[in-house]
Each structure stands twice: as C-alpha cells, then as structure tokens.
mmCIF file of C-alpha atoms in Angstrom:
data_model
loop_
_atom_site.group_PDB
_atom_site.id
_atom_site.type_symbol
_atom_site.label_atom_id
_atom_site.label_comp_id
_atom_site.label_asym_id
_atom_site.label_seq_id
_atom_site.Cartn_x
_atom_site.Cartn_y
_atom_site.Cartn_z
ATOM 1 C CA GLY Q 1 -1.794 -16.697 6.962
ATOM 2 C CA ASP Q 2 -3.652 -13.641 5.799
ATOM 3 C CA SER Q 3 -3.701 -13.002 2.064
ATOM 4 C CA VAL Q 4 -5.572 -11.257 -0.724
ATOM 5 C CA THR Q 5 -6.175 -12.476 -4.259
ATOM 6 C CA GLN Q 6 -7.407 -10.030 -6.837
ATOM 7 C CA MET Q 7 -8.297 -10.226 -10.467
ATOM 8 C CA GLU Q 8 -5.308 -10.017 -12.757
ATOM 9 C CA GLY Q 9 -5.197 -7.285 -15.308
ATOM 10 C CA PRO Q 10 -4.861 -5.399 -17.337
ATOM 11 C CA VAL Q 11 -8.483 -4.396 -17.691
ATOM 12 C CA THR Q 12 -9.386 -2.202 -20.656
ATOM 13 C CA LEU Q 13 -12.804 -0.555 -20.909
ATOM 14 C CA SER Q 14 -14.546 2.109 -22.918
ATOM 15 C CA GLU Q 15 -15.810 5.207 -21.150
ATOM 16 C CA GLU Q 16 -19.184 4.682 -19.416
ATOM 17 C CA ALA Q 17 -18.728 0.902 -19.225
ATOM 18 C CA PHE Q 18 -19.413 -1.060 -16.034
ATOM 19 C CA LEU Q 19 -16.410 -2.067 -13.964
ATOM 20 C CA THR Q 20 -15.901 -5.032 -11.662
ATOM 21 C CA ILE Q 21 -12.558 -5.971 -10.141
ATOM 22 C CA ASN Q 22 -12.753 -9.146 -8.091
ATOM 23 C CA CYS Q 23 -11.057 -9.512 -4.723
ATOM 24 C CA THR Q 24 -11.161 -12.459 -2.339
ATOM 25 C CA TYR Q 25 -9.337 -12.848 0.936
ATOM 26 C CA THR Q 26 -8.105 -15.344 3.490
ATOM 27 C CA ALA Q 27 -7.873 -14.208 7.090
ATOM 28 C CA THR Q 28 -7.658 -15.846 10.474
ATOM 29 C CA GLY Q 29 -9.190 -12.951 12.374
ATOM 30 C CA TYR Q 30 -11.798 -10.294 11.625
ATOM 31 C CA PRO Q 31 -10.255 -8.147 8.947
ATOM 32 C CA SER Q 32 -10.976 -4.675 7.747
ATOM 33 C CA LEU Q 33 -10.961 -4.449 3.958
ATOM 34 C CA PHE Q 34 -9.689 -1.672 1.713
ATOM 35 C CA TRP Q 35 -9.406 -0.603 -1.882
ATOM 36 C CA TYR Q 36 -6.504 1.666 -2.714
ATOM 37 C CA VAL Q 37 -5.893 3.443 -6.027
ATOM 38 C CA GLN Q 38 -2.580 4.502 -7.546
ATOM 39 C CA TYR Q 39 -2.621 7.085 -10.315
ATOM 40 C CA PRO Q 40 0.389 7.267 -12.652
ATOM 41 C CA GLY Q 41 3.486 8.596 -10.902
ATOM 42 C CA GLU Q 42 1.859 8.798 -7.486
ATOM 43 C CA GLY Q 43 1.647 6.870 -4.231
ATOM 44 C CA LEU Q 44 -1.407 4.922 -3.112
ATOM 45 C CA GLN Q 45 -4.577 6.656 -1.979
ATOM 46 C CA LEU Q 46 -7.365 5.087 0.012
ATOM 47 C CA LEU Q 47 -10.432 4.729 -2.228
ATOM 48 C CA LEU Q 48 -12.849 3.065 0.183
ATOM 49 C CA LYS Q 49 -12.991 0.725 3.149
ATOM 50 C CA ALA Q 50 -15.298 -1.557 5.137
ATOM 51 C CA THR Q 51 -14.663 -2.699 8.672
ATOM 52 C CA LYS Q 52 -17.265 -5.409 9.248
ATOM 53 C CA ALA Q 53 -19.393 -7.937 7.403
ATOM 54 C CA ASP Q 54 -22.133 -6.516 5.133
ATOM 55 C CA ASP Q 55 -20.658 -3.008 5.300
ATOM 56 C CA LYS Q 56 -20.563 -1.195 1.977
ATOM 57 C CA GLY Q 57 -17.749 1.221 1.313
ATOM 58 C CA SER Q 58 -18.254 3.877 -1.344
ATOM 59 C CA ASN Q 59 -16.394 6.847 -2.805
ATOM 60 C CA LYS Q 60 -16.246 8.681 -6.166
ATOM 61 C CA GLY Q 61 -18.897 6.355 -7.646
ATOM 62 C CA PHE Q 62 -16.976 3.220 -6.642
ATOM 63 C CA GLU Q 63 -18.406 0.775 -4.159
ATOM 64 C CA ALA Q 64 -17.577 -2.572 -2.569
ATOM 65 C CA THR Q 65 -19.457 -4.764 -0.104
ATOM 66 C CA TYR Q 66 -17.770 -6.847 2.580
ATOM 67 C CA ARG Q 67 -19.116 -10.384 2.063
ATOM 68 C CA LYS Q 68 -18.034 -12.685 4.845
ATOM 69 C CA GLU Q 69 -19.853 -15.729 3.445
ATOM 70 C CA THR Q 70 -17.899 -15.566 0.181
ATOM 71 C CA THR Q 71 -14.794 -13.866 1.672
ATOM 72 C CA SER Q 72 -14.986 -11.256 -1.042
ATOM 73 C CA PHE Q 73 -14.767 -7.488 -1.489
ATOM 74 C CA HIS Q 74 -15.337 -6.834 -5.187
ATOM 75 C CA LEU Q 75 -14.909 -3.288 -6.506
ATOM 76 C CA GLU Q 76 -17.624 -1.937 -8.821
ATOM 77 C CA LYS Q 77 -18.414 1.244 -10.681
ATOM 78 C CA GLY Q 78 -21.411 1.761 -12.887
ATOM 79 C CA SER Q 79 -19.872 4.105 -15.440
ATOM 80 C CA VAL Q 80 -16.104 4.531 -15.671
ATOM 81 C CA GLN Q 81 -14.331 7.641 -16.892
ATOM 82 C CA VAL Q 82 -10.957 8.148 -18.550
ATOM 83 C CA SER Q 83 -9.772 9.700 -15.296
ATOM 84 C CA ASP Q 84 -10.344 6.358 -13.510
ATOM 85 C CA SER Q 85 -7.367 4.871 -15.349
ATOM 86 C CA ALA Q 86 -5.054 3.711 -12.564
ATOM 87 C CA VAL Q 87 -3.865 0.656 -10.653
ATOM 88 C CA TYR Q 88 -6.273 -0.660 -8.011
ATOM 89 C CA PHE Q 89 -5.159 -2.630 -4.961
ATOM 90 C CA CYS Q 90 -7.311 -4.665 -2.618
ATOM 91 C CA ALA Q 91 -5.983 -4.999 0.939
ATOM 92 C CA LEU Q 92 -6.891 -6.325 4.358
ATOM 93 C CA SER Q 93 -5.815 -5.711 7.913
ATOM 94 C CA ASP Q 94 -6.355 -8.080 10.782
ATOM 95 C CA ARG Q 95 -8.186 -6.139 13.457
ATOM 96 C CA GLY Q 96 -7.087 -8.669 16.029
ATOM 97 C CA SER Q 97 -3.472 -7.777 15.454
ATOM 98 C CA THR Q 98 -1.863 -4.811 17.160
ATOM 99 C CA LEU Q 99 0.812 -4.402 14.525
ATOM 100 C CA GLY Q 100 -1.347 -2.682 11.953
ATOM 101 C CA ARG Q 101 0.104 -4.193 8.829
ATOM 102 C CA LEU Q 102 -1.870 -4.479 5.598
ATOM 103 C CA TYR Q 103 -1.807 -7.393 3.192
ATOM 104 C CA PHE Q 104 -2.121 -6.288 -0.439
ATOM 105 C CA GLY Q 105 -3.210 -7.989 -3.606
ATOM 106 C CA ARG Q 106 -0.971 -7.684 -6.659
ATOM 107 C CA GLY Q 107 -2.926 -4.837 -8.180
ATOM 108 C CA THR Q 108 -5.119 -4.520 -11.261
ATOM 109 C CA GLN Q 109 -4.262 -2.045 -13.994
ATOM 110 C CA LEU Q 110 -7.357 -0.324 -15.399
ATOM 111 C CA THR Q 111 -7.247 1.628 -18.662
ATOM 112 C CA VAL Q 112 -10.335 3.508 -19.819
ATOM 113 C CA TRP Q 113 -10.530 4.708 -23.422
ATOM 114 C CA PRO Q 114 -12.661 7.636 -24.562
ATOM 115 C CA ASP E 1 -4.743 16.360 5.854
ATOM 116 C CA VAL E 2 -2.243 13.652 6.642
ATOM 117 C CA LYS E 3 0.976 14.189 4.832
ATOM 118 C CA VAL E 4 3.689 11.628 4.236
ATOM 119 C CA THR E 5 6.748 12.907 2.437
ATOM 120 C CA GLN E 6 9.703 11.060 0.994
ATOM 121 C CA SER E 7 13.089 12.669 0.524
ATOM 122 C CA SER E 8 13.452 12.007 -3.205
ATOM 123 C CA ARG E 9 11.141 11.136 -6.093
ATOM 124 C CA TYR E 10 13.958 9.740 -8.215
ATOM 125 C CA LEU E 11 17.346 8.420 -7.180
ATOM 126 C CA VAL E 12 20.187 6.839 -9.143
ATOM 127 C CA LYS E 13 22.928 5.022 -7.245
ATOM 128 C CA ARG E 14 25.819 2.757 -8.104
ATOM 129 C CA THR E 15 26.211 -0.860 -7.038
ATOM 130 C CA GLY E 16 27.797 -1.103 -3.611
ATOM 131 C CA GLU E 17 26.792 2.359 -2.446
ATOM 132 C CA LYS E 18 25.039 2.895 0.861
ATOM 133 C CA VAL E 19 21.620 4.391 0.221
ATOM 134 C CA PHE E 20 19.316 6.216 2.618
ATOM 135 C CA LEU E 21 15.630 6.716 1.886
ATOM 136 C CA GLU E 22 13.874 9.080 4.261
ATOM 137 C CA CYS E 23 10.213 9.267 5.150
ATOM 138 C CA VAL E 24 8.490 11.839 7.340
ATOM 139 C CA GLN E 25 4.864 11.970 8.492
ATOM 140 C CA ASP E 26 3.190 14.913 10.174
ATOM 141 C CA MET E 27 0.225 13.290 11.949
ATOM 142 C CA ASP E 28 1.861 11.767 15.024
ATOM 143 C CA HIS E 29 1.186 8.237 13.760
ATOM 144 C CA GLU E 30 2.582 5.341 15.759
ATOM 145 C CA ASN E 31 3.034 2.921 12.855
ATOM 146 C CA MET E 32 5.265 3.386 9.826
ATOM 147 C CA PHE E 33 6.001 1.043 6.933
ATOM 148 C CA TRP E 34 8.364 0.567 4.004
ATOM 149 C CA TYR E 35 7.244 -1.304 0.883
ATOM 150 C CA ARG E 36 8.754 -1.974 -2.476
ATOM 151 C CA GLN E 37 6.568 -2.115 -5.559
ATOM 152 C CA ASP E 38 7.519 -4.134 -8.629
ATOM 153 C CA PRO E 39 5.438 -4.868 -11.737
ATOM 154 C CA GLY E 40 3.390 -8.033 -11.340
ATOM 155 C CA LEU E 41 4.363 -8.428 -7.678
ATOM 156 C CA GLY E 42 2.306 -5.672 -6.098
ATOM 157 C CA LEU E 43 3.470 -4.210 -2.790
ATOM 158 C CA ARG E 44 5.808 -6.207 -0.618
ATOM 159 C CA LEU E 45 6.483 -5.206 2.972
ATOM 160 C CA ILE E 46 10.151 -4.707 3.822
ATOM 161 C CA TYR E 47 10.057 -3.439 7.417
ATOM 162 C CA PHE E 48 7.667 -1.698 9.733
ATOM 163 C CA SER E 49 7.826 0.112 13.037
ATOM 164 C CA TYR E 50 5.169 0.528 15.711
ATOM 165 C CA ASP E 51 7.104 2.867 18.003
ATOM 166 C CA VAL E 52 10.309 4.836 18.220
ATOM 167 C CA LYS E 53 13.340 2.535 18.074
ATOM 168 C CA MET E 54 11.068 -0.483 17.491
ATOM 169 C CA LYS E 55 11.086 -2.398 14.231
ATOM 170 C CA GLU E 56 9.714 -5.587 12.777
ATOM 171 C CA LYS E 57 10.785 -7.482 9.683
ATOM 172 C CA GLY E 58 8.298 -7.709 6.899
ATOM 173 C CA ASP E 59 8.255 -10.251 4.111
ATOM 174 C CA ILE E 60 11.462 -9.251 2.302
ATOM 175 C CA PRO E 61 13.921 -7.660 4.782
ATOM 176 C CA GLU E 62 17.101 -9.117 3.296
ATOM 177 C CA GLY E 63 19.533 -6.451 2.148
ATOM 178 C CA TYR E 64 17.726 -3.683 4.031
ATOM 179 C CA SER E 65 17.771 -2.123 7.469
ATOM 180 C CA VAL E 66 15.714 0.647 9.055
ATOM 181 C CA SER E 67 16.017 3.344 11.649
ATOM 182 C CA ARG E 68 13.378 5.157 13.672
ATOM 183 C CA GLU E 69 14.970 7.606 16.081
ATOM 184 C CA LYS E 70 12.020 10.013 16.113
ATOM 185 C CA LYS E 71 8.336 9.257 15.888
ATOM 186 C CA GLU E 72 7.800 11.212 12.666
ATOM 187 C CA ARG E 73 10.764 9.832 10.723
ATOM 188 C CA PHE E 74 11.419 6.325 9.382
ATOM 189 C CA SER E 75 14.512 5.647 7.293
ATOM 190 C CA LEU E 76 15.209 2.742 4.977
ATOM 191 C CA ILE E 77 18.869 1.858 4.482
ATOM 192 C CA LEU E 78 20.401 -0.194 1.716
ATOM 193 C CA GLU E 79 23.778 -1.091 3.171
ATOM 194 C CA SER E 80 25.291 -2.065 -0.178
ATOM 195 C CA ALA E 81 22.976 -1.387 -3.071
ATOM 196 C CA SER E 82 22.566 -4.052 -5.735
ATOM 197 C CA THR E 83 20.874 -3.960 -9.128
ATOM 198 C CA ASN E 84 18.057 -6.216 -7.898
ATOM 199 C CA GLN E 85 17.072 -3.437 -5.493
ATOM 200 C CA THR E 86 16.063 -1.228 -8.393
ATOM 201 C CA SER E 87 12.410 -0.582 -7.610
ATOM 202 C CA MET E 88 9.758 1.865 -6.457
ATOM 203 C CA TYR E 89 9.881 2.349 -2.681
ATOM 204 C CA LEU E 90 6.769 3.466 -0.850
ATOM 205 C CA CYS E 91 6.527 4.680 2.718
ATOM 206 C CA ALA E 92 3.277 4.675 4.702
ATOM 207 C CA SER E 93 2.035 5.549 8.166
ATOM 208 C CA SER E 94 -1.031 4.693 10.206
ATOM 209 C CA PRO E 95 -2.481 5.563 13.573
ATOM 210 C CA GLU E 96 -2.944 2.890 16.189
ATOM 211 C CA SER E 97 -6.611 3.506 16.765
ATOM 212 C CA GLY E 98 -9.913 1.782 16.194
ATOM 213 C CA GLY E 99 -8.402 -1.307 14.651
ATOM 214 C CA SER E 100 -9.054 -0.348 11.047
ATOM 215 C CA TYR E 101 -5.377 0.507 10.390
ATOM 216 C CA GLU E 102 -5.896 2.644 7.320
ATOM 217 C CA GLN E 103 -2.476 3.544 5.921
ATOM 218 C CA TYR E 104 -1.432 6.826 4.351
ATOM 219 C CA PHE E 105 1.187 6.689 1.628
ATOM 220 C CA GLY E 106 3.940 8.964 0.416
ATOM 221 C CA PRO E 107 4.506 9.627 -3.301
ATOM 222 C CA GLY E 108 7.242 7.018 -3.624
ATOM 223 C CA THR E 109 10.937 7.019 -4.508
ATOM 224 C CA ARG E 110 11.958 5.396 -7.763
ATOM 225 C CA LEU E 111 15.441 4.001 -7.135
ATOM 226 C CA THR E 112 17.694 2.842 -9.938
ATOM 227 C CA VAL E 113 20.889 0.985 -9.061
ATOM 228 C CA THR E 114 23.412 0.781 -11.908
#
C-alpha cells in the first residue's frame, strides 16, 4: 500500500544553517506529494506541494523536488531561522483514488537555535 | 481563506463518558477527515467522509464513530472514552477537484481522559 518514510528527528540546527529533511514514498498510483508544517500549539499548514514528476514546490525559502526515479521528496532550506522551529510532515495522495486521503510520515521535529 | 474550526482546543473527560468532537468547514468541501496525533506515531487516520451521510473507516477506527448530517460539519464520537484515547485530535477538509487533494486542517483538540 501507499506509505511515506521520513527522516527521524529531532533535528537541531543553528540559525542560518542548511536544512535537509529526507522523505521517500511508496505508491501504487501517481501520487501528489506534500510537505506540511505544524507550529507549536497549532494544526497543520500546507508548506508546499508537487503534483507530478520533476515538479519543484517552493514556499517561504523551502523547496522540494518530486523525484520519481528515487521515489523521494526531500525538503531543503538554505538558511534556517529560529521561526522555522516546528514539526514537518511529508505526505502523499494517490491521484488515482477518488477518496482523497493523505498518507503521512511520522513527522520530524526541527529546533533552530539563535 | 479556507477555515476549519474545531469546537474545543482543550477537553478533559472521565473514563466511560461519551465525548463529541465537532468540526466545521466553511468552503463547501466534499471530503472531511479525523486524525489523531501522538508523539512518535505521526498522524493516524480514524475516519473520513466524502459526502453527507457517507463515511469510511481509516486505519484506527476502533472505539470511535462519526456523523456527517450536513456537508460542513463532521463529528467524531467516542462512545465510552478510555485513557488510551488521550491524544490530539485533528480535523481536516479537502475539495474533490483536480486530484491533488490538498487538505486544510483545524487547530486541533487536545483531549485528556482521566
């Protein structure tokens, strides 16, 4: 079945460091891929998405490229800020399914120190 | 902006009580979802609904039921709350369009069962 595996945390970085959070997926169809972010005490917000192979999603300095050959969707940011401290979730949806459910990874806690 | 609201941010209930968690979305979305979030386990899908009065079991439906009498409202019911249902509960909605199935989340309800 469909599933997502993402890098386990926690990840701790200094401000302005480079961030990579790895995400790989297994899917039977042609998934769309997402990164969601959850700030402390809040629900999940969509950070970025990609709907087909080689698409790059980007938002707020974060980016991720849909790599079909490696079944990956790694999240990157060139220079993190303290305000990026949050939990990040990778997710996929099977576009061939009409039910619209998402499959989430377990989340990666990111802490950025000043 | 899409808005998903949940009836309570924090809730404390006793073992054996019947608990209702309410979720309302204001964007006429067809699909609605209930997840629980636990540390180290990520988001797990409890139930979802793709139309009024329609429901599908997710990955962990045991001990829960749902109700969707109106398109904008999706209720999660704990028939007899138990301590192992202490968790963060997240509601989400998505439109049935384009196949990308981006979901919009509410702020969550932190439920404690004592």
